Amino acid sequence: MVSGLRTLKAEEISRLDVFIGNSIKEYTRSYFNGLISDGKVTVNGVIITKSGYKLASGDVVTVDIPAPINTDAVAQDIPLDILYEDDDLIIINKPQGMVVHPAAGHNDGTLVNALLKHCGDNLSDINGVIRPGIVHRIDKDTSGVMMAVKNNETHMKVSEMMSLHEIERVYRTVVYGIVPENKGTIDAPIGRSGKDRRRMLVTPDGKPSVTHFEVVQRYREGTDLRVVLETGRTHQIRSHMTYIGHPVFGDPLYAPKRKTYGLEGQCLHSTSIRFIHPRTGEEMYFETDLPDYYKSLLDKLTIF
């Protein structure tokens, strides 16, 4: 991948992030948005931190692209529940408790380690930190459907589809308390907490975040919900549900003092994904059953 300083000259009026993304094809626009926010981009020698900054014809843009950070992930023979696979992508049913990629405290045993063994070198390596094949992720204790990609061309196309909300991701979750509305939408920006960097919260200067939900079943102890993500922020469902006063059952970060009902993490399952295949144009849909931990929880609850 290309790293180091890149100097570009605008030839027409354009948004800064759009111009950089169209000029440097090796990375996604979301990656460049991060560089802009981190002060790695200048316009005519001045640091600009707003992705929507309007360039004028003749403006000189300099982008400081850091060298990729290699996680030194190693291939490990870890069983994968594969729902679908072709030359471009692979759809996994991730179990609860599996970390997606190596990070501090989780050097091995991750989905990436398993993918390296299964796919070998046929994984994308994009976006600054080398997390082979990872185009989106779900939390360690969130289970269910997840996509990985096998080449950078597919990675770029899938990232664009996600930014345009062209990939439907549906979840199930049980939350504390009785949600009164049969269905609703939470449209509230999410950003990282300044007091606890692990937590995401609704804040005026956060990124636009939209979550749709509908009630599947109400129980005396809580509510089973079907949730559709319009955006895909970190901890979006967990933080949005906390924001409306109904944190996810068993969530150790957002509801640490609540009764867990024997759960070993939040009760949150990615049930399905629907998208148009970036190469073939075929509509793809994959769905999984509720995992045992989720069904076991429902068995413990009392229907109204």
Coordinates of C-alpha atoms in Angstrom, one line a residue:
M1 CA 0.0 0.0 0.0
V2 CA 1.1 3.6 -0.7
S3 CA 2.3 5.5 2.4
G4 CA 4.1 8.8 3.0
L5 CA 3.3 12.3 1.8
R6 CA 1.1 12.7 -1.2
T7 CA 0.6 16.2 -2.8
L8 CA -2.5 16.8 -5.0
K9 CA -3.8 19.8 -6.8
A10 CA -7.6 20.4 -7.0
E11 CA -8.9 21.3 -10.5
E12 CA -12.4 22.2 -9.5
I13 CA -14.6 22.9 -6.4
S14 CA -15.0 19.7 -4.4
R15 CA -15.4 18.3 -0.8
L16 CA -12.0 17.6 0.7
D17 CA -12.7 13.9 1.5
V18 CA -14.3 13.2 -1.9
F19 CA -11.4 14.8 -3.7
I20 CA -8.8 12.8 -1.8
G21 CA -10.8 9.5 -2.2
N22 CA -11.1 10.0 -5.9
S23 CA -7.4 10.9 -6.2
I24 CA -5.9 8.1 -4.2
K25 CA -7.7 4.8 -4.9
E26 CA -5.7 2.5 -2.6
Y27 CA -7.8 3.4 0.5
T28 CA -11.4 4.0 1.4
R29 CA -13.0 7.4 2.0
S30 CA -13.7 6.5 5.6
Y31 CA -9.9 6.0 6.1
F32 CA -9.2 9.4 4.7
N33 CA -11.9 10.9 6.9
G34 CA -9.9 9.5 9.8
L35 CA -6.7 11.1 8.6
I36 CA -8.4 14.4 8.2
S37 CA -9.8 14.3 11.7
D38 CA -6.3 13.4 13.0
G39 CA -4.7 16.5 11.3
K40 CA -2.9 14.5 8.7
V41 CA -4.2 16.7 5.8
T42 CA -3.3 20.2 4.8
V43 CA -4.7 22.6 2.2
N44 CA -2.3 25.2 1.0
G45 CA -0.1 24.5 4.1
V46 CA -2.9 24.8 6.6
I47 CA -4.2 21.8 8.6
I48 CA -7.8 21.1 7.9
T49 CA -9.8 18.8 10.2
K50 CA -13.2 18.9 8.5
S51 CA -14.0 16.3 5.9
G52 CA -16.6 18.5 4.2
Y53 CA -14.1 21.4 3.7
K54 CA -14.8 22.9 0.2
L55 CA -11.7 23.0 -2.0
A56 CA -11.3 25.6 -4.7
S57 CA -9.7 25.1 -8.1
G58 CA -5.9 25.4 -7.6
D59 CA -5.8 24.4 -3.9
V60 CA -2.8 22.2 -3.0
V61 CA -3.7 19.3 -0.8
T62 CA -1.1 17.3 1.1
V63 CA -2.0 14.0 2.7
D64 CA 0.3 12.3 5.2
I65 CA -0.5 8.6 4.9
P66 CA 1.1 6.5 7.7
A67 CA 2.8 3.3 6.9
P68 CA 0.4 0.3 7.6
I69 CA 0.7 -1.1 11.1
N70 CA 1.2 -4.8 10.9
T71 CA -0.6 -6.7 13.6
D72 CA 1.7 -9.7 13.1
A73 CA -1.3 -12.0 13.0
V74 CA -0.5 -15.6 12.5
A75 CA -2.6 -18.3 10.8
Q76 CA -4.3 -20.6 13.3
D77 CA -6.5 -23.7 12.7
I78 CA -9.7 -22.4 14.3
P79 CA -13.0 -23.8 13.1
L80 CA -15.2 -21.4 11.1
D81 CA -19.0 -21.6 10.6
I82 CA -19.0 -20.5 7.0
L83 CA -22.4 -19.5 5.5
Y84 CA -21.0 -18.7 2.0
E85 CA -17.7 -18.2 0.2
D86 CA -16.5 -17.3 -3.3
D87 CA -13.4 -15.7 -4.8
D88 CA -14.3 -12.2 -3.5
L89 CA -15.9 -12.6 -0.1
I90 CA -16.7 -15.0 2.8
I91 CA -19.7 -14.8 5.1
I92 CA -19.1 -16.1 8.7
N93 CA -21.4 -16.9 11.6
K94 CA -19.2 -15.6 14.4
P95 CA -19.7 -17.2 17.8
Q96 CA -20.1 -15.1 20.9
G97 CA -16.7 -14.6 22.6
M98 CA -14.5 -14.5 19.5
V99 CA -12.6 -11.3 18.9
V100 CA -12.5 -10.2 15.3
H101 CA -8.9 -9.1 15.0
P102 CA -5.8 -9.1 17.1
A103 CA -5.4 -6.2 19.6
A104 CA -4.0 -5.5 23.0
G105 CA -4.8 -8.4 25.2
H106 CA -6.0 -10.6 22.3
N107 CA -3.0 -11.6 20.2
D108 CA -4.4 -14.8 18.9
G109 CA -7.5 -16.9 18.7
T110 CA -9.3 -14.2 16.7
L111 CA -11.4 -14.4 13.5
V112 CA -8.4 -12.9 11.6
N113 CA -6.2 -15.7 12.8
A114 CA -8.8 -18.2 11.6
L115 CA -9.2 -16.4 8.2
L116 CA -5.5 -16.4 7.6
K117 CA -5.4 -20.2 8.0
H118 CA -8.5 -20.7 5.8
C119 CA -7.9 -18.1 3.1
G120 CA -4.1 -17.8 3.1
D121 CA -3.0 -14.8 1.2
N122 CA -6.4 -14.2 -0.4
L123 CA -7.5 -11.5 2.0
S124 CA -7.6 -7.7 1.6
D125 CA -5.0 -5.5 3.3
I126 CA -6.5 -2.1 3.3
N127 CA -7.1 0.9 5.6
G128 CA -3.9 1.6 7.5
V129 CA -3.9 -1.2 10.1
I130 CA -3.4 -4.6 8.4
R131 CA -6.5 -6.5 9.5
P132 CA -6.7 -9.0 6.7
G133 CA -10.1 -9.3 5.1
I134 CA -11.9 -7.1 7.7
V135 CA -14.3 -4.6 6.1
H136 CA -16.6 -4.3 9.1
R137 CA -16.6 -5.9 12.5
I138 CA -18.9 -6.9 15.4
D139 CA -17.9 -6.8 19.1
K140 CA -16.3 -9.8 20.8
D141 CA -19.5 -10.8 22.7
T142 CA -21.8 -10.0 19.8
S143 CA -22.6 -13.1 17.7
G144 CA -23.8 -13.8 14.2
V145 CA -23.4 -12.9 10.5
M146 CA -20.3 -11.0 9.4
M147 CA -18.6 -10.5 6.1
A148 CA -14.9 -10.6 5.2
V149 CA -13.4 -9.8 1.8
K150 CA -10.6 -11.4 -0.1
N151 CA -9.2 -8.6 -2.3
N152 CA -8.8 -4.9 -2.2
E153 CA -11.1 -4.3 -5.1
T154 CA -14.0 -5.9 -3.3
H155 CA -13.0 -4.2 -0.1
M156 CA -13.3 -0.8 -1.8
K157 CA -16.7 -1.6 -3.3
V158 CA -18.1 -3.1 -0.1
S159 CA -16.9 0.0 1.9
E160 CA -18.6 2.3 -0.6
M161 CA -21.8 0.2 -0.4
M162 CA -21.7 0.5 3.4
S163 CA -21.2 4.3 3.3
L164 CA -24.2 4.5 0.9
H165 CA -26.4 2.3 3.3
E166 CA -26.7 -0.3 0.6
I167 CA -26.0 -3.2 2.9
E168 CA -28.9 -4.2 5.2
R169 CA -27.8 -5.6 8.6
V170 CA -30.4 -6.9 10.9
Y171 CA -29.9 -7.8 14.6
R172 CA -31.8 -9.2 17.5
T173 CA -31.3 -8.0 21.0
V174 CA -33.0 -8.2 24.4
V175 CA -33.0 -5.0 26.4
Y176 CA -33.9 -4.2 30.0
G177 CA -37.3 -2.6 30.6
I178 CA -40.5 -2.5 28.6
V179 CA -40.0 -0.6 25.3
P180 CA -43.5 1.1 24.9
E181 CA -43.4 1.8 21.1
N182 CA -44.0 -1.1 18.8
K183 CA -41.4 0.3 16.4
G184 CA -39.2 3.4 16.3
T185 CA -36.0 5.1 15.1
I186 CA -33.2 6.5 17.1
D187 CA -31.5 9.3 15.2
A188 CA -28.7 10.6 17.5
P189 CA -25.0 11.2 16.9
I190 CA -22.5 8.9 18.6
G191 CA -19.0 9.8 19.7
R192 CA -16.4 8.4 22.1
S193 CA -16.7 9.3 25.8
G194 CA -14.1 11.6 27.1
K195 CA -14.3 10.0 30.6
D196 CA -14.1 6.3 29.5
R197 CA -12.6 5.7 26.1
R198 CA -14.1 2.3 25.9
R199 CA -17.6 3.7 25.9
M200 CA -19.5 5.4 23.0
L201 CA -22.3 7.9 23.8
V202 CA -24.8 10.2 22.2
T203 CA -23.1 13.6 21.9
P204 CA -23.8 16.7 19.7
D205 CA -20.4 16.5 18.1
G206 CA -20.6 12.8 17.4
K207 CA -21.0 11.1 14.0
P208 CA -24.5 10.8 12.5
S209 CA -26.0 7.5 13.8
V210 CA -29.4 6.0 12.9
T211 CA -30.9 2.8 14.4
H212 CA -34.4 1.4 13.6
F213 CA -36.1 -1.1 15.9
E214 CA -39.3 -3.0 16.4
V215 CA -40.7 -5.1 19.2
V216 CA -40.6 -8.9 18.7
Q217 CA -41.9 -9.7 22.2
R218 CA -42.3 -8.0 25.5
Y219 CA -41.5 -9.8 28.8
R220 CA -41.8 -8.7 32.4
E221 CA -38.1 -8.4 32.6
G222 CA -37.3 -6.8 29.3
T223 CA -38.1 -6.5 25.6
D224 CA -36.9 -8.6 22.6
L225 CA -36.2 -6.4 19.6
R226 CA -35.4 -6.6 15.9
V227 CA -32.9 -3.9 15.1
V228 CA -31.8 -2.6 11.7
L229 CA -28.7 -0.5 11.4
E230 CA -28.8 2.4 9.0
T231 CA -25.3 3.5 10.0
G232 CA -22.6 1.3 11.5
R233 CA -20.9 3.1 14.3
T234 CA -18.9 1.4 17.1
H235 CA -21.2 0.1 19.8
Q236 CA -24.1 1.7 17.9
I237 CA -26.9 -0.6 19.2
R238 CA -25.5 -0.8 22.7
S239 CA -25.1 3.0 23.1
H240 CA -28.3 3.9 21.4
M241 CA -30.3 1.5 23.5
T242 CA -28.6 2.9 26.7
Y243 CA -29.5 6.4 25.5
I244 CA -33.2 5.6 25.4
G245 CA -33.0 4.0 28.8
H246 CA -33.0 0.3 27.7
P247 CA -29.5 -1.0 27.7
V248 CA -28.8 -4.5 26.3
F249 CA -29.1 -7.5 28.6
G250 CA -25.8 -8.7 30.0
D251 CA -23.8 -5.7 28.7
P252 CA -20.8 -5.5 30.9
L253 CA -19.9 -2.0 29.7
Y254 CA -23.2 -0.2 29.5
A255 CA -25.2 -2.1 32.2
P256 CA -22.5 -3.4 34.6
K257 CA -24.8 -3.6 37.7
R258 CA -27.8 -5.2 36.1
K259 CA -28.9 -8.8 36.5
T260 CA -27.2 -10.9 33.7
Y261 CA -29.4 -14.0 33.8
G262 CA -26.3 -16.2 33.2
L263 CA -25.1 -14.3 30.1
E264 CA -21.4 -14.0 29.5
G265 CA -21.7 -10.8 27.5
Q266 CA -24.3 -8.7 25.9
C267 CA -27.3 -10.4 24.3
L268 CA -26.8 -9.1 20.8
H269 CA -27.0 -11.3 17.6
S270 CA -26.4 -10.3 14.0
T271 CA -29.2 -12.3 12.4
S272 CA -28.9 -11.4 8.7
I273 CA -27.2 -9.5 6.0
R274 CA -28.5 -8.5 2.5
F275 CA -26.6 -6.9 -0.3
I276 CA -25.8 -6.9 -4.0
H277 CA -22.7 -8.8 -4.8
P278 CA -20.1 -6.2 -5.9
R279 CA -18.9 -8.4 -8.8
T280 CA -21.8 -10.4 -10.1
G281 CA -24.7 -8.0 -9.3
E282 CA -26.7 -10.8 -7.7
E283 CA -28.8 -10.2 -4.6
M284 CA -27.2 -12.0 -1.6
Y285 CA -29.0 -12.8 1.6
F286 CA -27.8 -14.8 4.6
E287 CA -29.6 -15.5 7.9
T288 CA -28.7 -17.4 11.0
D289 CA -30.9 -18.9 13.8
L290 CA -30.7 -17.4 17.3
P291 CA -27.8 -18.9 19.2
D292 CA -28.3 -21.1 22.2
Y293 CA -27.3 -18.4 24.7
Y294 CA -30.1 -16.1 23.3
K295 CA -32.7 -18.9 23.3
S296 CA -31.7 -19.9 26.8
L297 CA -32.3 -16.3 28.0
L298 CA -35.7 -16.1 26.4
D299 CA -36.7 -19.3 28.2
K300 CA -35.9 -17.7 31.5
L301 CA -38.2 -14.6 30.9
T302 CA -41.9 -14.3 31.5
I303 CA -44.1 -13.2 28.7
F304 CA -46.6 -10.4 29.5

